[in-house]
Amino acid sequence: WAERLKRSLAKTRSQWGQQLARLFGGGKIDENVYEELETILLTSDVGIAATQALLEQIRTRVKRQNLSDTTQLKEALKQSLLELLTPLEKPLDTTTAQPFVIMLAGVNGAGKTTTIGKLANLFQAQGKSVLIAAGDTFRAAAREQLQAWGERNNVHVVAQESGDPAAVIFDAVNSAKARGIDIVLADTAGRLPTQLNLMEEIRKVQRVIDKALPGAPHEVLLVLDSNTGQNAVTQVKAFDDALGVTGLVLSKLDGTAKGGVIAAIAQSRPVPIRYIGIGESIDDLRPFKASEFIDALFE
Ligand code: GDP
């Protein structure tokens, strides 16, 4: 896995890897070094707030440990990143309810449908029964994609030709209760936080799920396309304000140089990153581990 993760993060690695390697190549730690480090972090989508916080921590480490050579900065940066990212490492525990209902949200093309397939596969491999609610009633293709996928993988998909996403998901949760299903994965249509009517619609979906099963959804999972960089931070805030996001999936980390956005999220709105998506295949979903992620970036 370590190798695979390293390969997946190749673009982010080369974005900062090469520049950092030059910076950490030896020489005295001075203001120029800090300035260059700041530029590298900012151009890697770490964002202003997280960059400032990291730099402050690194300066403290340099002072406390009496570091003088830039070769010693790498470890200081890794340690500071680890402190920043570790609070996001909270694996999803689906054993607290049955059925455990996961509602997915996100903008169009973020990777929700793909993530549902990957999650269903992952939970089935753990011996859990899964039911999918095709709550994206806007796009017929999304429903058909899930239905076809469900047939191939022996997962029941609750879908309706047209209509109200809340009704589809309400039916799905009731069906899961009746069948003794472990996990419900509820898809929703893509929407932008600025589309207020659509944000109201997903809030209604959330309320209706709670009517079908009090306390549900147990997880509001926001899927973010890593390629959107700093925009992902805005999305986390907006969706969290509207829905109370309990977990994130960072998709498409394999195709982007913007992996540094994880640090920006950690600084601005530290919602747990449950999984990272590192490819289009069914098994390209990985629980987020801060140390594994940082090692893959630096080693
Ligand atoms: P949705 O609109 O949110 O449901 O997005 P989709 O699940 O349809 O995904 C949009 C596109 O992103 C598809 O072409 C997926 O194959 C692709 N995709 C999703 N997750 C990943 C990932 O982790 N890595 C890569 N490389 N592609 C992904």
Tab-separated table of C-alpha atoms and ligand atoms in Angstrom:
chain	number	residue	atom	x	y	z
A	1	TRP	CA	0.000	0.000	0.000
A	2	ALA	CA	2.777	2.415	0.880
A	3	GLU	CA	4.223	2.015	-2.628
A	4	ARG	CA	0.836	2.403	-4.267
A	5	LEU	CA	0.048	5.508	-2.267
A	6	LYS	CA	3.434	6.935	-3.148
A	7	ARG	CA	2.764	6.343	-6.846
A	8	SER	CA	-0.710	7.871	-6.553
A	9	LEU	CA	0.680	10.995	-4.973
A	10	ALA	CA	3.348	11.354	-7.674
A	11	LYS	CA	2.061	14.723	-8.908
A	12	THR	CA	1.802	16.273	-5.467
A	13	ARG	CA	5.179	14.763	-4.606
A	14	SER	CA	6.862	16.342	-7.584
A	15	GLN	CA	5.102	19.651	-6.929
A	16	TRP	CA	6.704	20.102	-3.557
A	17	GLY	CA	9.191	17.247	-3.526
A	18	GLN	CA	11.610	18.734	-6.035
A	19	GLN	CA	11.427	22.235	-4.623
A	20	LEU	CA	11.750	21.045	-1.035
A	21	ALA	CA	14.649	18.750	-1.902
A	22	ARG	CA	16.488	21.791	-3.230
A	23	LEU	CA	15.588	23.841	-0.181
A	24	PHE	CA	16.571	21.101	2.269
A	25	GLY	CA	19.784	20.368	0.397
A	26	GLY	CA	22.069	21.989	2.973
A	27	GLY	CA	23.061	25.441	4.092
A	28	LYS	CA	22.221	27.805	6.888
A	29	ILE	CA	18.614	28.254	8.034
A	30	ASP	CA	17.873	31.946	7.525
A	31	GLU	CA	14.947	34.219	6.626
A	32	ASN	CA	15.389	33.451	2.906
A	33	VAL	CA	14.840	29.772	3.630
A	34	TYR	CA	11.616	30.487	5.500
A	35	GLU	CA	10.462	32.735	2.689
A	36	GLU	CA	11.134	30.083	0.085
A	37	LEU	CA	9.390	27.462	2.196
A	38	GLU	CA	6.396	29.765	2.462
A	39	THR	CA	6.240	30.117	-1.320
A	40	ILE	CA	6.493	26.366	-1.854
A	41	LEU	CA	3.674	25.659	0.607
A	42	LEU	CA	1.453	28.383	-0.852
A	43	THR	CA	1.925	27.124	-4.404
A	44	SER	CA	1.106	23.593	-3.222
A	45	ASP	CA	-2.421	24.573	-2.169
A	46	VAL	CA	-1.654	24.451	1.545
A	47	GLY	CA	-3.365	27.845	1.819
A	48	ILE	CA	-2.396	30.984	3.709
A	49	ALA	CA	-3.622	30.081	7.199
A	50	ALA	CA	-2.099	26.581	7.271
A	51	THR	CA	1.143	27.872	5.751
A	52	GLN	CA	1.467	30.496	8.498
A	53	ALA	CA	0.660	27.937	11.193
A	54	LEU	CA	3.180	25.444	9.817
A	55	LEU	CA	5.912	28.075	9.518
A	56	GLU	CA	5.360	29.195	13.088
A	57	GLN	CA	5.618	25.629	14.329
A	58	ILE	CA	8.756	25.006	12.302
A	59	ARG	CA	10.377	28.162	13.668
A	60	THR	CA	9.571	26.980	17.193
A	61	ARG	CA	11.045	23.558	16.485
A	62	VAL	CA	14.181	25.104	14.992
A	63	LYS	CA	14.651	27.233	18.122
A	64	ARG	CA	13.800	24.542	20.643
A	65	GLN	CA	15.973	21.894	19.030
A	66	ASN	CA	18.714	24.315	18.077
A	67	LEU	CA	18.620	23.360	14.405
A	68	SER	CA	20.931	25.286	12.130
A	69	ASP	CA	21.189	23.406	8.834
A	70	THR	CA	18.412	23.173	6.220
A	71	THR	CA	18.849	19.374	6.025
A	72	GLN	CA	17.255	19.322	9.489
A	73	LEU	CA	14.195	21.229	8.296
A	74	LYS	CA	12.638	18.264	6.530
A	75	GLU	CA	12.003	16.448	9.796
A	76	ALA	CA	10.651	19.649	11.369
A	77	LEU	CA	8.204	20.104	8.476
A	78	LYS	CA	7.123	16.446	8.624
A	79	GLN	CA	6.518	16.678	12.373
A	80	SER	CA	4.553	19.913	12.027
A	81	LEU	CA	2.423	18.420	9.252
A	82	LEU	CA	1.826	15.323	11.341
A	83	GLU	CA	0.538	17.442	14.218
A	84	LEU	CA	-1.743	19.328	11.853
A	85	LEU	CA	-3.147	16.278	10.045
A	86	THR	CA	-3.428	13.709	12.826
A	87	PRO	CA	-6.690	15.163	14.204
A	88	LEU	CA	-8.282	14.381	10.802
A	89	GLU	CA	-7.471	10.709	11.152
A	90	LYS	CA	-10.682	9.280	12.553
A	91	PRO	CA	-11.732	6.105	10.739
A	92	LEU	CA	-15.441	5.673	10.108
A	93	ASP	CA	-17.060	3.327	12.627
A	94	THR	CA	-20.229	1.840	11.150
A	95	THR	CA	-21.008	-0.435	14.089
A	96	THR	CA	-22.835	2.187	16.141
A	97	ALA	CA	-26.203	1.682	14.404
A	98	GLN	CA	-28.017	-0.798	12.209
A	99	PRO	CA	-28.700	0.065	9.520
A	100	PHE	CA	-25.894	2.610	9.559
A	101	VAL	CA	-26.971	5.294	7.102
A	102	ILE	CA	-24.375	7.228	5.123
A	103	MET	CA	-25.598	10.192	3.080
A	104	LEU	CA	-23.187	11.389	0.420
A	105	ALA	CA	-23.037	14.981	-0.738
A	106	GLY	CA	-20.893	17.035	-3.059
A	107	VAL	CA	-20.728	19.041	-6.255
A	108	ASN	CA	-21.246	17.460	-9.670
A	109	GLY	CA	-18.404	15.208	-10.744
A	110	ALA	CA	-16.772	15.154	-7.313
A	111	GLY	CA	-16.783	11.355	-7.339
A	112	LYS	CA	-19.869	10.469	-5.289
A	113	THR	CA	-21.133	7.637	-7.483
A	114	THR	CA	-17.682	6.124	-7.852
A	115	THR	CA	-17.125	6.401	-4.101
A	116	ILE	CA	-20.416	4.608	-3.424
A	117	GLY	CA	-19.229	1.672	-5.534
A	118	LYS	CA	-15.887	1.622	-3.746
A	119	LEU	CA	-17.522	1.848	-0.307
A	120	ALA	CA	-20.018	-0.918	-1.093
A	121	ASN	CA	-17.133	-3.097	-2.174
A	122	LEU	CA	-15.143	-2.297	0.959
A	123	PHE	CA	-18.032	-2.969	3.355
A	124	GLN	CA	-18.989	-6.199	1.579
A	125	ALA	CA	-15.406	-7.373	1.920
A	126	GLN	CA	-15.830	-6.814	5.680
A	127	GLY	CA	-18.834	-9.161	5.582
A	128	LYS	CA	-21.429	-6.395	5.874
A	129	SER	CA	-24.652	-6.198	3.894
A	130	VAL	CA	-25.133	-3.037	1.871
A	131	LEU	CA	-28.078	-1.281	0.259
A	132	ILE	CA	-27.751	1.650	-2.112
A	133	ALA	CA	-30.307	4.438	-2.439
A	134	ALA	CA	-30.151	6.087	-5.872
A	135	GLY	CA	-31.003	9.540	-4.555
A	136	ASP	CA	-29.612	11.429	-7.549
A	137	THR	CA	-32.966	11.782	-9.272
A	138	PHE	CA	-31.737	14.564	-11.557
A	139	ARG	CA	-29.455	12.444	-13.682
A	140	ALA	CA	-30.993	9.274	-15.133
A	141	ALA	CA	-27.433	8.182	-15.936
A	142	ALA	CA	-26.470	8.253	-12.259
A	143	ARG	CA	-29.374	5.967	-11.383
A	144	GLU	CA	-28.618	3.596	-14.259
A	145	GLN	CA	-24.922	3.549	-13.369
A	146	LEU	CA	-25.720	2.536	-9.791
A	147	GLN	CA	-28.312	-0.030	-10.860
A	148	ALA	CA	-25.908	-1.691	-13.290
A	149	TRP	CA	-23.190	-1.661	-10.703
A	150	GLY	CA	-25.537	-3.097	-8.063
A	151	GLU	CA	-26.566	-5.945	-10.363
A	152	ARG	CA	-22.987	-6.905	-11.123
A	153	ASN	CA	-22.037	-6.870	-7.457
A	154	ASN	CA	-25.160	-8.288	-5.935
A	155	VAL	CA	-26.096	-5.139	-4.056
A	156	HIS	CA	-29.729	-4.111	-3.874
A	157	VAL	CA	-30.318	-0.635	-5.300
A	158	VAL	CA	-33.496	1.267	-4.410
A	159	ALA	CA	-34.385	3.592	-7.273
A	160	GLN	CA	-37.370	5.342	-8.808
A	161	GLU	CA	-37.806	6.453	-12.394
A	162	SER	CA	-38.399	10.013	-11.387
A	163	GLY	CA	-39.361	12.002	-8.392
A	164	ASP	CA	-38.311	13.155	-5.041
A	165	PRO	CA	-34.862	12.189	-3.726
A	166	ALA	CA	-36.174	12.319	-0.148
A	167	ALA	CA	-38.866	9.763	-1.030
A	168	VAL	CA	-36.365	7.396	-2.687
A	169	ILE	CA	-34.047	7.508	0.300
A	170	PHE	CA	-36.933	7.215	2.782
A	171	ASP	CA	-38.019	4.010	1.004
A	172	ALA	CA	-34.450	2.734	0.957
A	173	VAL	CA	-33.952	3.218	4.699
A	174	ASN	CA	-37.255	1.471	5.458
A	175	SER	CA	-36.322	-1.360	3.129
A	176	ALA	CA	-32.931	-1.687	4.861
A	177	LYS	CA	-34.662	-1.852	8.242
A	178	ALA	CA	-37.028	-4.572	7.006
A	179	ARG	CA	-34.204	-6.588	5.463
A	180	GLY	CA	-31.799	-6.269	8.378
A	181	ILE	CA	-29.197	-4.529	6.188
A	182	ASP	CA	-26.018	-3.245	7.866
A	183	ILE	CA	-25.224	-0.189	5.771
A	184	VAL	CA	-27.231	2.187	3.564
A	185	LEU	CA	-25.320	4.303	1.067
A	186	ALA	CA	-27.518	7.193	-0.019
A	187	ASP	CA	-26.447	8.991	-3.180
A	188	THR	CA	-27.599	12.562	-3.752
A	189	ALA	CA	-27.454	14.793	-6.803
A	190	GLY	CA	-24.473	17.068	-7.266
A	191	ARG	CA	-25.016	20.627	-6.124
A	192	LEU	CA	-23.095	23.813	-5.484
A	193	PRO	CA	-23.330	25.420	-2.047
A	194	THR	CA	-24.472	28.596	-3.820
A	195	GLN	CA	-27.569	26.838	-5.205
A	196	LEU	CA	-29.704	27.614	-2.208
A	197	ASN	CA	-32.801	25.743	-3.371
A	198	LEU	CA	-30.740	22.603	-3.891
A	199	MET	CA	-29.070	23.037	-0.506
A	200	GLU	CA	-32.542	23.275	1.025
A	201	GLU	CA	-33.481	20.110	-0.850
A	202	ILE	CA	-30.616	18.085	0.642
A	203	ARG	CA	-31.470	19.418	4.102
A	204	LYS	CA	-34.939	18.047	3.534
A	205	VAL	CA	-33.443	14.684	2.506
A	206	GLN	CA	-31.520	14.705	5.778
A	207	ARG	CA	-34.677	15.450	7.805
A	208	VAL	CA	-36.653	12.753	6.013
A	209	ILE	CA	-33.933	10.162	6.690
A	210	ASP	CA	-34.226	11.043	10.382
A	211	LYS	CA	-37.981	10.425	10.135
A	212	ALA	CA	-37.393	6.963	8.658
A	213	LEU	CA	-34.780	6.165	11.301
A	214	PRO	CA	-34.325	8.571	14.231
A	215	GLY	CA	-30.692	9.624	14.573
A	216	ALA	CA	-29.934	8.918	10.912
A	217	PRO	CA	-28.082	9.766	8.744
A	218	HIS	CA	-25.266	8.626	11.003
A	219	GLU	CA	-22.673	9.948	8.606
A	220	VAL	CA	-22.870	12.941	6.273
A	221	LEU	CA	-20.017	12.274	3.907
A	222	LEU	CA	-18.840	15.124	1.706
A	223	VAL	CA	-16.959	14.001	-1.394
A	224	LEU	CA	-14.367	16.511	-2.595
A	225	ASP	CA	-12.405	16.484	-5.823
A	226	SER	CA	-8.797	17.172	-4.797
A	227	ASN	CA	-8.220	18.944	-8.118
A	228	THR	CA	-10.340	21.860	-6.950
A	229	GLY	CA	-7.579	22.884	-4.527
A	230	GLN	CA	-8.510	25.836	-2.339
A	231	ASN	CA	-12.091	25.626	-3.565
A	232	ALA	CA	-12.403	22.396	-1.584
A	233	VAL	CA	-11.936	24.438	1.598
A	234	THR	CA	-14.861	26.674	0.648
A	235	GLN	CA	-16.981	23.610	-0.088
A	236	VAL	CA	-16.242	22.037	3.295
A	237	LYS	CA	-17.299	25.196	5.110
A	238	ALA	CA	-20.488	25.697	3.090
A	239	PHE	CA	-21.675	22.082	3.221
A	240	ASP	CA	-20.741	21.826	6.889
A	241	ASP	CA	-22.718	24.961	7.734
A	242	ALA	CA	-25.749	23.599	5.881
A	243	LEU	CA	-25.660	19.920	6.858
A	244	GLY	CA	-23.161	19.318	9.627
A	245	VAL	CA	-20.641	17.273	7.646
A	246	THR	CA	-19.254	14.410	9.746
A	247	GLY	CA	-16.671	13.067	7.317
A	248	LEU	CA	-14.828	13.752	4.073
A	249	VAL	CA	-13.701	11.713	1.128
A	250	LEU	CA	-10.896	13.322	-0.838
A	251	SER	CA	-11.196	11.845	-4.307
A	252	LYS	CA	-8.784	11.918	-7.253
A	253	LEU	CA	-5.654	12.482	-5.190
A	254	ASP	CA	-3.909	10.374	-7.838
A	255	GLY	CA	-4.405	12.890	-10.633
A	256	THR	CA	-3.567	16.109	-8.872
A	257	ALA	CA	-0.642	18.200	-7.688
A	258	LYS	CA	-2.947	19.827	-5.140
A	259	GLY	CA	-2.710	17.262	-2.335
A	260	GLY	CA	-1.547	20.056	-0.034
A	261	VAL	CA	-5.198	21.077	0.260
A	262	ILE	CA	-5.520	18.498	3.041
A	263	ALA	CA	-3.451	20.814	5.241
A	264	ALA	CA	-5.686	23.755	4.340
A	265	ILE	CA	-8.771	21.780	5.338
A	266	ALA	CA	-7.124	20.693	8.580
A	267	GLN	CA	-6.435	24.317	9.449
A	268	SER	CA	-9.769	25.846	8.448
A	269	ARG	CA	-12.419	23.215	9.210
A	270	PRO	CA	-10.948	20.010	10.631
A	271	VAL	CA	-13.642	17.530	9.601
A	272	PRO	CA	-12.303	13.942	9.696
A	273	ILE	CA	-11.044	12.648	6.364
A	274	ARG	CA	-12.539	9.163	6.343
A	275	TYR	CA	-11.136	8.028	3.007
A	276	ILE	CA	-8.943	9.129	0.152
A	277	GLY	CA	-9.627	8.166	-3.473
A	278	ILE	CA	-6.488	7.283	-5.384
A	279	GLY	CA	-7.806	5.926	-8.677
A	280	GLU	CA	-10.841	4.882	-10.672
A	281	SER	CA	-10.776	1.184	-9.766
A	282	ILE	CA	-13.087	-0.317	-7.224
A	283	ASP	CA	-10.347	-0.863	-4.648
A	284	ASP	CA	-8.780	2.580	-5.023
A	285	LEU	CA	-10.209	3.870	-1.766
A	286	ARG	CA	-8.090	4.036	1.345
A	287	PRO	CA	-8.779	5.087	4.955
A	288	PHE	CA	-6.845	8.293	5.629
A	289	LYS	CA	-3.753	7.872	7.777
A	290	ALA	CA	-1.796	11.033	8.449
A	291	SER	CA	1.624	9.416	8.836
A	292	GLU	CA	1.167	7.202	5.782
A	293	PHE	CA	0.119	10.213	3.724
A	294	ILE	CA	3.068	12.326	4.869
A	295	ASP	CA	5.548	9.501	4.342
A	296	ALA	CA	4.236	9.003	0.805
A	297	LEU	CA	4.794	12.708	0.141
A	298	PHE	CA	8.362	12.826	1.408
A	299	GLU	CA	9.985	9.425	1.023
B	1	GDP	P1	-20.327	12.281	-9.166
B	1	GDP	O1	-20.914	13.210	-10.181
B	1	GDP	O2	-19.973	13.011	-7.914
B	1	GDP	O3	-21.154	11.087	-8.895
B	1	GDP	O4	-18.931	11.802	-9.767
B	1	GDP	P2	-18.522	10.394	-10.412
B	1	GDP	O5	-18.467	9.345	-9.385
B	1	GDP	O6	-19.372	10.131	-11.604
B	1	GDP	O7	-17.016	10.692	-10.822
B	1	GDP	C1	-16.646	11.638	-11.808
B	1	GDP	C2	-15.396	11.146	-12.512
B	1	GDP	O8	-14.299	11.103	-11.612
B	1	GDP	C3	-15.513	9.745	-13.085
B	1	GDP	O9	-14.899	9.718	-14.352
B	1	GDP	C4	-14.724	8.885	-12.104
B	1	GDP	O10	-14.168	7.747	-12.704
B	1	GDP	C5	-13.657	9.835	-11.647
B	1	GDP	N1	-13.126	9.512	-10.297
B	1	GDP	C6	-13.810	9.389	-9.134
B	1	GDP	N2	-12.972	9.147	-8.099
B	1	GDP	C7	-11.723	9.098	-8.618
B	1	GDP	C8	-10.398	8.906	-8.053
B	1	GDP	O11	-10.186	8.714	-6.848
B	1	GDP	N3	-9.350	8.950	-8.937
B	1	GDP	C9	-9.524	9.180	-10.283
B	1	GDP	N4	-8.439	9.221	-11.050
B	1	GDP	N5	-10.733	9.377	-10.822
B	1	GDP	C10	-11.824	9.339	-10.022
